[in-house]
CSV table of C-alpha atoms in Angstrom, one decimal:
chain,number,residue,atom,x,y,z
A,509,MET,CA,124.6,-83.1,45.2
A,510,THR,CA,123.8,-80.8,48.1
A,511,ARG,CA,120.3,-79.5,48.6
A,512,GLY,CA,121.5,-76.0,47.9
A,513,ALA,CA,123.0,-77.1,44.6
A,514,ALA,CA,119.8,-79.0,43.7
A,515,LEU,CA,117.7,-76.0,44.4
A,516,GLN,CA,120.0,-73.8,42.3
A,517,LEU,CA,119.7,-76.3,39.4
A,518,LEU,CA,115.9,-76.3,39.8
A,519,TYR,CA,115.9,-72.5,39.8
A,520,ASP,CA,118.0,-72.4,36.6
A,521,ARG,CA,115.7,-74.9,34.9
A,522,VAL,CA,112.5,-73.1,35.8
A,523,ILE,CA,113.8,-69.7,34.7
A,524,ALA,CA,115.0,-71.3,31.4
A,525,GLY,CA,111.5,-72.6,30.8
A,526,ASP,CA,112.0,-76.2,31.8
A,527,GLY,CA,110.1,-78.2,34.4
A,528,GLY,CA,106.4,-78.7,35.1
A,529,GLU,CA,103.9,-76.9,37.3
A,530,THR,CA,104.9,-78.9,40.4
A,531,GLU,CA,108.5,-77.9,40.1
A,532,HIS,CA,107.6,-74.3,39.7
A,533,ARG,CA,105.4,-74.5,42.8
A,534,ASP,CA,108.1,-76.4,44.8
A,535,LEU,CA,110.6,-73.7,44.0
A,536,ALA,CA,108.2,-70.9,44.9
A,537,GLU,CA,107.4,-72.5,48.2
A,538,TRP,CA,111.1,-72.8,49.0
A,539,LEU,CA,111.7,-69.1,48.0
A,540,CYS,CA,108.8,-68.0,50.3
A,541,GLY,CA,110.3,-70.0,53.1
A,542,LYS,CA,113.6,-68.2,52.6
A,543,ARG,CA,111.6,-64.8,52.6
A,544,ARG,CA,112.8,-64.2,49.0
A,545,LEU,CA,109.3,-63.1,48.2
A,546,LEU,CA,109.8,-61.1,45.0
A,547,GLU,CA,111.7,-64.1,43.5
A,548,ALA,CA,108.8,-66.3,44.5
A,549,PHE,CA,106.3,-64.0,42.8
A,550,HIS,CA,108.5,-64.2,39.7
A,551,VAL,CA,108.4,-68.0,39.6
A,552,LEU,CA,104.6,-68.0,40.3
A,553,SER,CA,104.1,-65.6,37.5
A,554,LEU,CA,106.0,-67.9,35.2
A,555,ALA,CA,103.9,-70.8,36.4
A,556,ALA,CA,100.6,-68.9,35.8
A,557,GLU,CA,101.6,-68.0,32.3
A,558,ARG,CA,102.9,-71.5,31.4
A,559,PHE,CA,100.2,-73.6,33.0
A,560,GLY,CA,97.1,-71.4,33.0
A,561,ASN,CA,97.0,-70.1,36.5
A,562,GLY,CA,95.0,-72.9,38.0
A,563,PRO,CA,93.7,-73.2,41.6
A,564,ALA,CA,97.0,-74.5,43.0
A,565,VAL,CA,99.1,-71.7,41.6
A,566,GLU,CA,96.5,-69.1,42.5
A,567,ALA,CA,96.3,-70.4,46.1
A,568,GLN,CA,100.1,-70.3,46.4
A,569,THR,CA,100.2,-66.7,45.0
A,570,ALA,CA,97.6,-65.7,47.5
A,571,GLU,CA,99.8,-67.1,50.3
A,572,ALA,CA,102.9,-65.4,49.0
A,573,PHE,CA,100.9,-62.1,49.0
A,574,ARG,CA,99.8,-62.7,52.5
A,575,ARG,CA,103.4,-63.1,53.6
A,576,LEU,CA,104.4,-60.0,51.7
A,577,GLU,CA,101.8,-58.0,53.5
A,578,ALA,CA,102.8,-59.4,56.8
A,579,GLU,CA,106.4,-58.3,56.2
A,580,GLY,CA,105.6,-54.7,55.4
A,581,GLY,CA,104.1,-55.0,51.9
A,582,ILE,CA,105.7,-53.9,48.7
A,583,GLU,CA,106.8,-50.7,50.4
A,584,SER,CA,109.4,-52.8,52.3
A,585,ALA,CA,110.1,-55.4,49.6
A,586,VAL,CA,111.4,-52.8,47.0
A,587,ALA,CA,114.4,-52.2,49.2
A,588,SER,CA,115.8,-55.5,47.8
A,589,LEU,CA,115.7,-54.1,44.3
A,590,PRO,CA,118.4,-51.8,42.7
A,591,ASN,CA,118.5,-48.3,44.2
A,592,ALA,CA,117.3,-46.7,41.0
A,593,VAL,CA,114.1,-48.8,41.1
A,594,ALA,CA,113.5,-48.2,44.8
A,595,ASP,CA,113.9,-44.5,44.3
A,596,ALA,CA,111.6,-44.5,41.3
A,597,PHE,CA,109.0,-46.5,43.4
A,598,ALA,CA,109.2,-43.8,46.1
A,599,GLU,CA,108.6,-41.1,43.5
A,600,GLU,CA,105.6,-42.9,42.0
A,601,LEU,CA,104.2,-43.6,45.4
A,602,GLU,CA,104.3,-39.9,46.4
A,603,LYS,CA,102.5,-39.0,43.1
A,604,ALA,CA,99.8,-41.6,43.6
A,605,ARG,CA,99.3,-40.4,47.2
A,606,ASP,CA,98.9,-36.9,45.9
A,607,ASP,CA,96.4,-38.0,43.4
A,608,HIS,CA,94.4,-40.5,45.5
A,609,GLY,CA,95.2,-39.7,49.2
A,610,PRO,CA,92.8,-38.0,51.6
A,611,GLY,CA,91.5,-34.8,50.1
A,612,ALA,CA,92.2,-35.8,46.5
A,613,GLY,CA,89.6,-35.6,43.8
A,614,ARG,CA,89.3,-39.4,43.7
A,615,PRO,CA,90.5,-40.7,47.1
A,616,ALA,CA,91.3,-44.4,47.2
A,617,THR,CA,92.4,-47.2,49.5
A,618,ARG,CA,96.0,-48.2,50.1
A,619,ALA,CA,95.6,-51.2,47.7
A,620,PHE,CA,94.4,-49.0,44.9
A,621,ILE,CA,97.3,-46.5,45.5
A,622,LEU,CA,99.9,-49.3,45.4
A,623,CYS,CA,98.4,-50.8,42.2
A,624,VAL,CA,98.6,-47.4,40.5
A,625,THR,CA,102.2,-46.9,41.9
A,626,ILE,CA,103.5,-50.2,40.6
A,627,LYS,CA,101.6,-49.8,37.3
A,628,ASN,CA,103.3,-46.4,36.7
A,629,LEU,CA,106.7,-47.9,37.8
A,630,LEU,CA,106.3,-50.7,35.2
A,631,SER,CA,105.5,-48.1,32.5
A,632,ARG,CA,108.4,-45.9,33.5
A,633,PHE,CA,111.0,-48.7,33.1
A,634,ARG,CA,109.1,-50.8,30.6
A,635,LYS,CA,111.1,-54.0,29.8
A,636,ALA,CA,114.3,-52.9,31.5
A,637,LEU,CA,112.9,-53.1,35.0
A,638,PRO,CA,114.7,-55.5,37.3
A,639,GLY,CA,112.1,-57.7,39.0
A,640,GLY,CA,109.5,-56.5,36.6
A,641,LEU,CA,107.6,-59.8,36.2
A,642,ALA,CA,107.4,-60.1,40.0
A,643,LEU,CA,106.2,-56.6,40.4
A,644,MET,CA,103.6,-57.1,37.7
A,645,ARG,CA,102.2,-60.0,39.7
A,646,VAL,CA,102.2,-58.0,42.9
A,647,CYS,CA,100.5,-55.1,41.2
A,648,ASP,CA,97.7,-57.4,40.0
A,649,ARG,CA,97.2,-58.6,43.6
A,650,TYR,CA,96.8,-55.1,44.9
A,651,GLY,CA,94.5,-54.3,42.0
A,652,ARG,CA,92.4,-57.4,42.8
A,653,VAL,CA,92.2,-56.3,46.5
A,654,ALA,CA,91.1,-52.8,45.3
A,655,ALA,CA,88.4,-54.4,43.1
A,656,GLU,CA,87.1,-56.4,46.0
A,657,GLN,CA,86.9,-53.3,48.1
A,658,SER,CA,85.0,-51.4,45.4
A,659,TRP,CA,82.5,-54.2,44.6
A,660,GLY,CA,82.2,-55.7,48.0
A,661,ARG,CA,82.3,-59.2,46.4
A,662,PRO,CA,85.1,-61.6,45.3
A,663,ALA,CA,87.5,-61.0,42.4
A,664,ARG,CA,89.9,-63.4,40.7
A,665,CYS,CA,92.3,-62.9,37.9
A,666,ALA,CA,92.1,-65.2,34.9
A,667,SER,CA,92.5,-68.9,34.7
A,668,ILE,CA,93.1,-69.9,31.2
A,669,ASP,CA,92.2,-73.2,29.6
A,670,GLY,CA,91.5,-74.1,25.9
A,671,GLY,CA,92.0,-70.6,24.7
A,672,VAL,CA,89.4,-69.2,27.1
A,673,ALA,CA,90.1,-66.8,30.0
A,674,ARG,CA,87.7,-66.8,33.0
A,675,VAL,CA,87.9,-63.8,35.3
A,676,THR,CA,85.8,-63.0,38.4
A,677,VAL,CA,84.8,-59.5,39.3
A,678,GLY,CA,82.0,-58.5,41.6
A,679,GLY,CA,81.4,-62.2,42.3
A,680,CYS,CA,80.5,-62.7,38.6
A,681,GLU,CA,82.5,-64.8,36.0
A,682,LEU,CA,83.5,-63.0,32.8
A,683,VAL,CA,84.6,-65.1,29.9
A,684,TYR,CA,87.0,-64.0,27.1
A,685,ALA,CA,88.7,-65.5,24.1
A,686,ALA,CA,92.4,-65.6,25.1
A,687,HIS,CA,95.1,-65.8,22.4
A,688,PRO,CA,98.3,-67.3,23.7
A,689,ARG,CA,100.2,-64.0,23.1
A,690,ASP,CA,97.8,-62.2,25.4
A,691,GLN,CA,98.0,-64.6,28.4
A,692,ARG,CA,100.0,-62.2,30.5
A,693,ASN,CA,97.3,-59.5,30.1
A,694,TRP,CA,94.5,-61.8,31.2
A,695,ILE,CA,96.5,-63.3,34.1
A,696,ASN,CA,97.2,-59.7,35.3
A,697,PHE,CA,93.6,-58.4,34.6
A,698,PHE,CA,93.5,-55.9,37.5
A,699,ILE,CA,96.6,-53.9,36.5
A,700,LEU,CA,95.4,-52.0,33.5
A,701,GLU,CA,92.5,-49.9,34.6
A,702,PRO,CA,91.9,-50.0,38.3
A,703,GLY,CA,90.0,-46.7,38.2
A,704,LEU,CA,87.7,-48.0,35.5
A,705,ILE,CA,87.0,-51.2,37.4
A,706,ARG,CA,86.1,-49.1,40.5
A,707,TRP,CA,83.9,-46.8,38.3
A,708,VAL,CA,81.9,-49.6,36.8
A,709,SER,CA,81.1,-50.9,40.3
A,710,THR,CA,78.9,-47.8,40.7
A,711,PHE,CA,76.7,-48.7,37.7
A,712,GLY,CA,73.3,-50.3,38.0
A,713,SER,CA,70.8,-52.2,35.9
A,714,ASP,CA,69.0,-49.0,34.9
A,715,ASP,CA,72.2,-47.6,33.3
A,716,VAL,CA,73.2,-47.5,29.7
A,717,PHE,CA,77.0,-47.7,29.2
A,718,LEU,CA,78.5,-46.4,26.0
A,719,ASP,CA,81.9,-47.9,25.5
A,720,ILE,CA,83.7,-45.8,22.9
A,721,GLY,CA,86.9,-47.6,21.9
A,722,ALA,CA,85.6,-50.9,23.1
A,723,ASN,CA,88.5,-52.9,21.6
A,724,ILE,CA,87.7,-56.6,22.2
A,725,GLY,CA,85.1,-55.9,24.9
A,726,ARG,CA,87.0,-56.3,28.1
A,727,TYR,CA,85.0,-53.6,29.9
A,728,SER,CA,81.8,-54.0,27.9
A,729,VAL,CA,81.6,-57.5,29.2
A,730,LEU,CA,82.5,-56.4,32.7
A,731,ALA,CA,79.8,-53.7,32.9
A,732,THR,CA,77.1,-55.9,31.4
A,733,VAL,CA,77.8,-59.1,33.4
A,734,ALA,CA,78.9,-57.7,36.8
A,735,ALA,CA,76.9,-54.5,36.9
A,736,GLY,CA,73.9,-55.5,34.8
A,737,THR,CA,73.9,-52.5,32.4
A,738,LYS,CA,72.7,-52.3,28.9
A,739,THR,CA,75.9,-51.6,26.9
A,740,ILE,CA,76.7,-50.1,23.5
A,741,ALA,CA,80.2,-51.1,22.4
A,742,VAL,CA,81.6,-48.9,19.6
A,743,GLU,CA,84.8,-50.1,18.0
A,744,PRO,CA,86.3,-49.0,14.6
A,745,PHE,CA,88.8,-51.7,13.8
A,746,SER,CA,87.2,-54.7,12.1
A,747,VAL,CA,89.5,-57.3,13.6
A,748,ASN,CA,88.7,-56.0,17.1
A,749,VAL,CA,85.0,-56.0,16.3
A,750,ASP,CA,85.2,-59.7,15.4
A,751,ALA,CA,86.8,-60.4,18.7
A,752,LEU,CA,84.3,-58.2,20.5
A,753,GLU,CA,81.4,-60.1,19.0
A,754,ARG,CA,82.9,-63.4,20.0
A,755,ASN,CA,83.3,-62.2,23.6
A,756,ILE,CA,79.7,-61.0,23.6
A,757,ALA,CA,78.6,-64.5,22.4
A,758,LEU,CA,80.8,-66.3,24.9
A,759,ASN,CA,79.0,-64.5,27.7
A,760,GLY,CA,75.5,-64.9,26.2
A,761,LEU,CA,75.1,-61.1,26.0
A,762,GLN,CA,73.6,-60.7,22.5
A,763,ASP,CA,70.4,-59.1,24.0
A,764,ASP,CA,72.3,-56.8,26.3
A,765,VAL,CA,75.3,-55.5,24.3
A,766,THR,CA,75.0,-53.8,21.0
A,767,ALA,CA,78.3,-53.8,19.0
A,768,ILE,CA,78.7,-51.0,16.4
A,769,ARG,CA,81.6,-50.8,14.0
A,770,ALA,CA,82.2,-47.0,13.6
A,771,ALA,CA,84.5,-44.1,14.6
A,772,ILE,CA,83.1,-41.5,16.9
A,773,HIS,CA,84.3,-38.2,15.5
A,774,ASP,CA,83.5,-34.5,15.0
A,775,VAL,CA,81.8,-35.1,11.6
A,776,THR,CA,79.4,-37.7,10.3
A,777,GLY,CA,80.5,-39.3,7.1
A,778,ASP,CA,82.7,-41.9,5.4
A,779,GLY,CA,86.5,-42.1,5.8
A,780,LEU,CA,89.4,-44.4,6.3
A,781,LEU,CA,90.8,-46.2,9.4
A,782,GLN,CA,94.5,-46.5,9.3
A,783,PHE,CA,96.2,-49.3,11.3
A,784,SER,CA,99.8,-50.6,11.7
A,785,GLU,CA,99.0,-54.3,12.4
A,786,ARG,CA,96.0,-56.5,11.8
A,787,VAL,CA,95.9,-58.1,15.3
A,788,ALA,CA,93.0,-58.4,17.7
A,789,GLY,CA,93.5,-56.2,20.7
A,790,ALA,CA,95.6,-53.6,18.8
A,791,ALA,CA,94.8,-50.0,19.7
A,792,ASP,CA,96.9,-47.8,17.4
A,793,GLN,CA,94.4,-47.0,14.7
A,794,ARG,CA,93.7,-43.5,13.3
A,795,PHE,CA,90.4,-42.4,11.6
A,796,ARG,CA,90.6,-39.9,8.7
A,797,ALA,CA,87.2,-38.4,7.7
A,798,GLY,CA,86.2,-37.3,4.2
A,799,PRO,CA,86.8,-38.5,0.7
A,800,ASP,CA,90.4,-39.5,0.0
A,801,THR,CA,91.8,-40.9,-3.2
A,802,ASP,CA,94.9,-42.1,-1.3
A,803,ASP,CA,94.0,-45.6,0.0
A,804,PRO,CA,97.2,-46.8,1.5
A,805,ALA,CA,98.0,-50.3,2.7
A,806,GLY,CA,97.0,-50.7,6.3
A,807,ALA,CA,93.7,-48.9,5.9
A,808,GLU,CA,90.0,-49.9,5.7
A,809,PRO,CA,86.9,-48.0,4.9
A,810,LEU,CA,84.9,-46.8,7.9
A,811,ALA,CA,81.9,-44.6,8.7
A,812,GLY,CA,82.4,-41.9,11.3
A,813,TYR,CA,79.7,-40.3,13.4
A,814,ARG,CA,79.2,-37.4,15.7
A,815,LEU,CA,77.9,-38.8,18.9
A,816,ASP,CA,75.1,-36.3,18.9
A,817,ASP,CA,74.0,-37.5,15.5
A,818,LEU,CA,73.9,-41.1,16.7
A,819,VAL,CA,71.8,-40.1,19.7
A,820,ASP,CA,69.5,-37.7,17.9
A,821,GLY,CA,68.9,-40.2,15.1
A,822,GLY,CA,67.9,-42.9,17.5
A,823,ARG,CA,70.7,-45.2,16.5
A,824,ILE,CA,71.7,-45.7,20.1
A,825,ALA,CA,69.9,-45.2,23.4
A,826,PHE,CA,70.9,-42.2,25.5
A,827,PRO,CA,74.0,-43.2,27.6
A,828,THR,CA,74.2,-42.5,31.4
A,829,HIS,CA,77.9,-43.3,31.5
A,830,ILE,CA,80.5,-43.0,28.7
A,831,LYS,CA,84.0,-44.4,28.4
A,832,ILE,CA,86.3,-42.8,25.9
A,833,ASP,CA,89.5,-44.6,25.0
A,834,VAL,CA,90.5,-43.8,21.4
A,835,ASP,CA,94.2,-43.2,21.7
A,836,GLY,CA,94.4,-39.7,20.2
A,837,GLY,CA,92.1,-37.0,18.8
A,838,GLU,CA,89.8,-36.9,21.9
A,839,HIS,CA,89.1,-33.2,21.3
A,840,ARG,CA,87.5,-34.1,17.9
A,841,LEU,CA,85.2,-36.7,19.5
A,842,ILE,CA,84.2,-34.2,22.3
A,843,ASP,CA,83.5,-31.5,19.7
A,844,GLY,CA,80.9,-33.9,18.3
A,845,MET,CA,79.0,-34.5,21.5
A,846,ALA,CA,78.1,-31.0,22.8
A,847,GLU,CA,74.4,-31.7,23.0
A,848,THR,CA,75.0,-35.0,24.8
A,849,LEU,CA,77.3,-33.3,27.3
A,850,ARG,CA,74.6,-30.7,28.2
A,851,ASP,CA,72.0,-33.4,28.9
A,852,GLU,CA,71.8,-34.1,32.6
A,853,ARG,CA,70.9,-37.7,32.0
A,854,LEU,CA,74.6,-38.2,31.3
A,855,ARG,CA,76.1,-38.7,34.7
A,856,SER,CA,79.7,-39.6,34.2
A,857,ILE,CA,82.5,-39.8,31.6
A,858,ARG,CA,85.7,-41.8,32.0
A,859,LEU,CA,88.3,-40.8,29.4
A,860,GLU,CA,91.9,-41.4,28.6
A,861,ILE,CA,93.3,-38.1,27.3
A,862,GLN,CA,96.8,-36.9,26.7
A,863,LEU,CA,96.8,-33.2,27.8
A,864,ASP,CA,100.0,-32.5,25.8
A,865,GLU,CA,98.0,-33.1,22.5
A,866,THR,CA,96.8,-29.9,20.9
A,867,GLY,CA,93.1,-29.3,21.5
A,868,ASN,CA,92.8,-31.8,24.4
A,869,PRO,CA,93.1,-29.3,27.4
A,870,ALA,CA,90.4,-27.2,25.9
A,871,ALA,CA,88.2,-30.3,25.3
A,872,LEU,CA,88.6,-31.3,29.0
A,873,GLU,CA,87.6,-27.8,30.0
A,874,ARG,CA,84.4,-28.1,27.8
A,875,ILE,CA,83.4,-31.1,29.8
A,876,ARG,CA,83.9,-29.1,33.0
A,877,GLN,CA,81.9,-26.2,31.7
A,878,ALA,CA,79.1,-28.7,30.9
A,879,GLY,CA,78.8,-29.2,34.7
A,880,PHE,CA,81.2,-32.1,35.4
A,881,ASP,CA,83.8,-32.3,38.1
A,882,CYS,CA,86.9,-33.9,36.5
A,883,ALA,CA,89.7,-35.5,38.5
A,884,ILE,CA,92.5,-38.1,37.9
A,885,ASP,CA,91.0,-41.5,38.2
A,886,ASP,CA,94.1,-43.7,38.4
A,887,ASP,CA,97.2,-42.7,36.4
A,888,ARG,CA,97.5,-39.1,35.2
A,889,LYS,CA,96.1,-39.7,31.7
A,890,ASN,CA,92.9,-41.2,32.9
A,891,PHE,CA,90.1,-38.8,34.2
A,892,LEU,CA,86.7,-39.4,35.6
A,893,CYS,CA,84.2,-36.6,35.1
A,894,ARG,CA,81.0,-36.7,37.2
A,895,ARG,CA,78.1,-34.3,37.7
């Protein structure tokens, strides 16, 4: 068998899911040597997911990224992809430069801009994107560089062993429970919220971070471990709260993070939380306030609170920074925090908000009227509002 035929056989085996870590790495090294860098990233991404992203795979990924940058970066490499993908990349890059280039509301580095560009490209094509797995890995590398630029200290995406993911941000190790179905999310930690990671780098030990929609605690843990804040993590879904509390315990943060199961809303009172799947990490729940005789399957009782009531009643400390990620109904939450908005101790708000939802444009304007400057923070649904 010729070397070319042997390599093709190895390529087919690796893509099909056969072969060990060494075979994945040998193939990736050969692809890098042939300057087939996106294919190398594809194989290294498979190796990371299948074998836990250990030091050898991580080092090889770093070398592939160095070669990519030396040959013109992802801006040049996308030319090898179908024209529709290359054209869409150019469009997303132009938008990201408009949002984050010189003179923008939240100017950013090239690495940050490229992370946002590829993230939006992946969302645009979803699972139908040729080269998507490679681009995801490249996106994470740019996000990691952006994180190191923001924090001024090392960052590393997750290594996974025994169901535990270990991520480094700001030179600090963060530990999370990692279900096998979520390995891709942990291995590509720096893709999801590059603006949020940059924002948290500005926090200090005197801050109180209110994480509304904390989910399983990805950013509650980040802020508390890497920035040293006191954190209040509010999450409505019981399955997510269980995972949140486990992640708090894994990091030894029981004295620094307060977990509260509740919905932040425009009224204080009991209601129902509806959900479509009982899976940790899910983020598609909806809270209905008030008495309701209809108790459908896929719902659980839950207390809702106006944020002002939580603060005024002394249930939580006054927050200096607030993250809002509730996947709908943001205007209702903002209606219930008018007094908190006016208090100048609150210095910034990072919120995910869909401006095509009724009530949300007016809600964002209320934040501005309370004295905040609001600008796009990474993609166009994420805003950072600062005094």
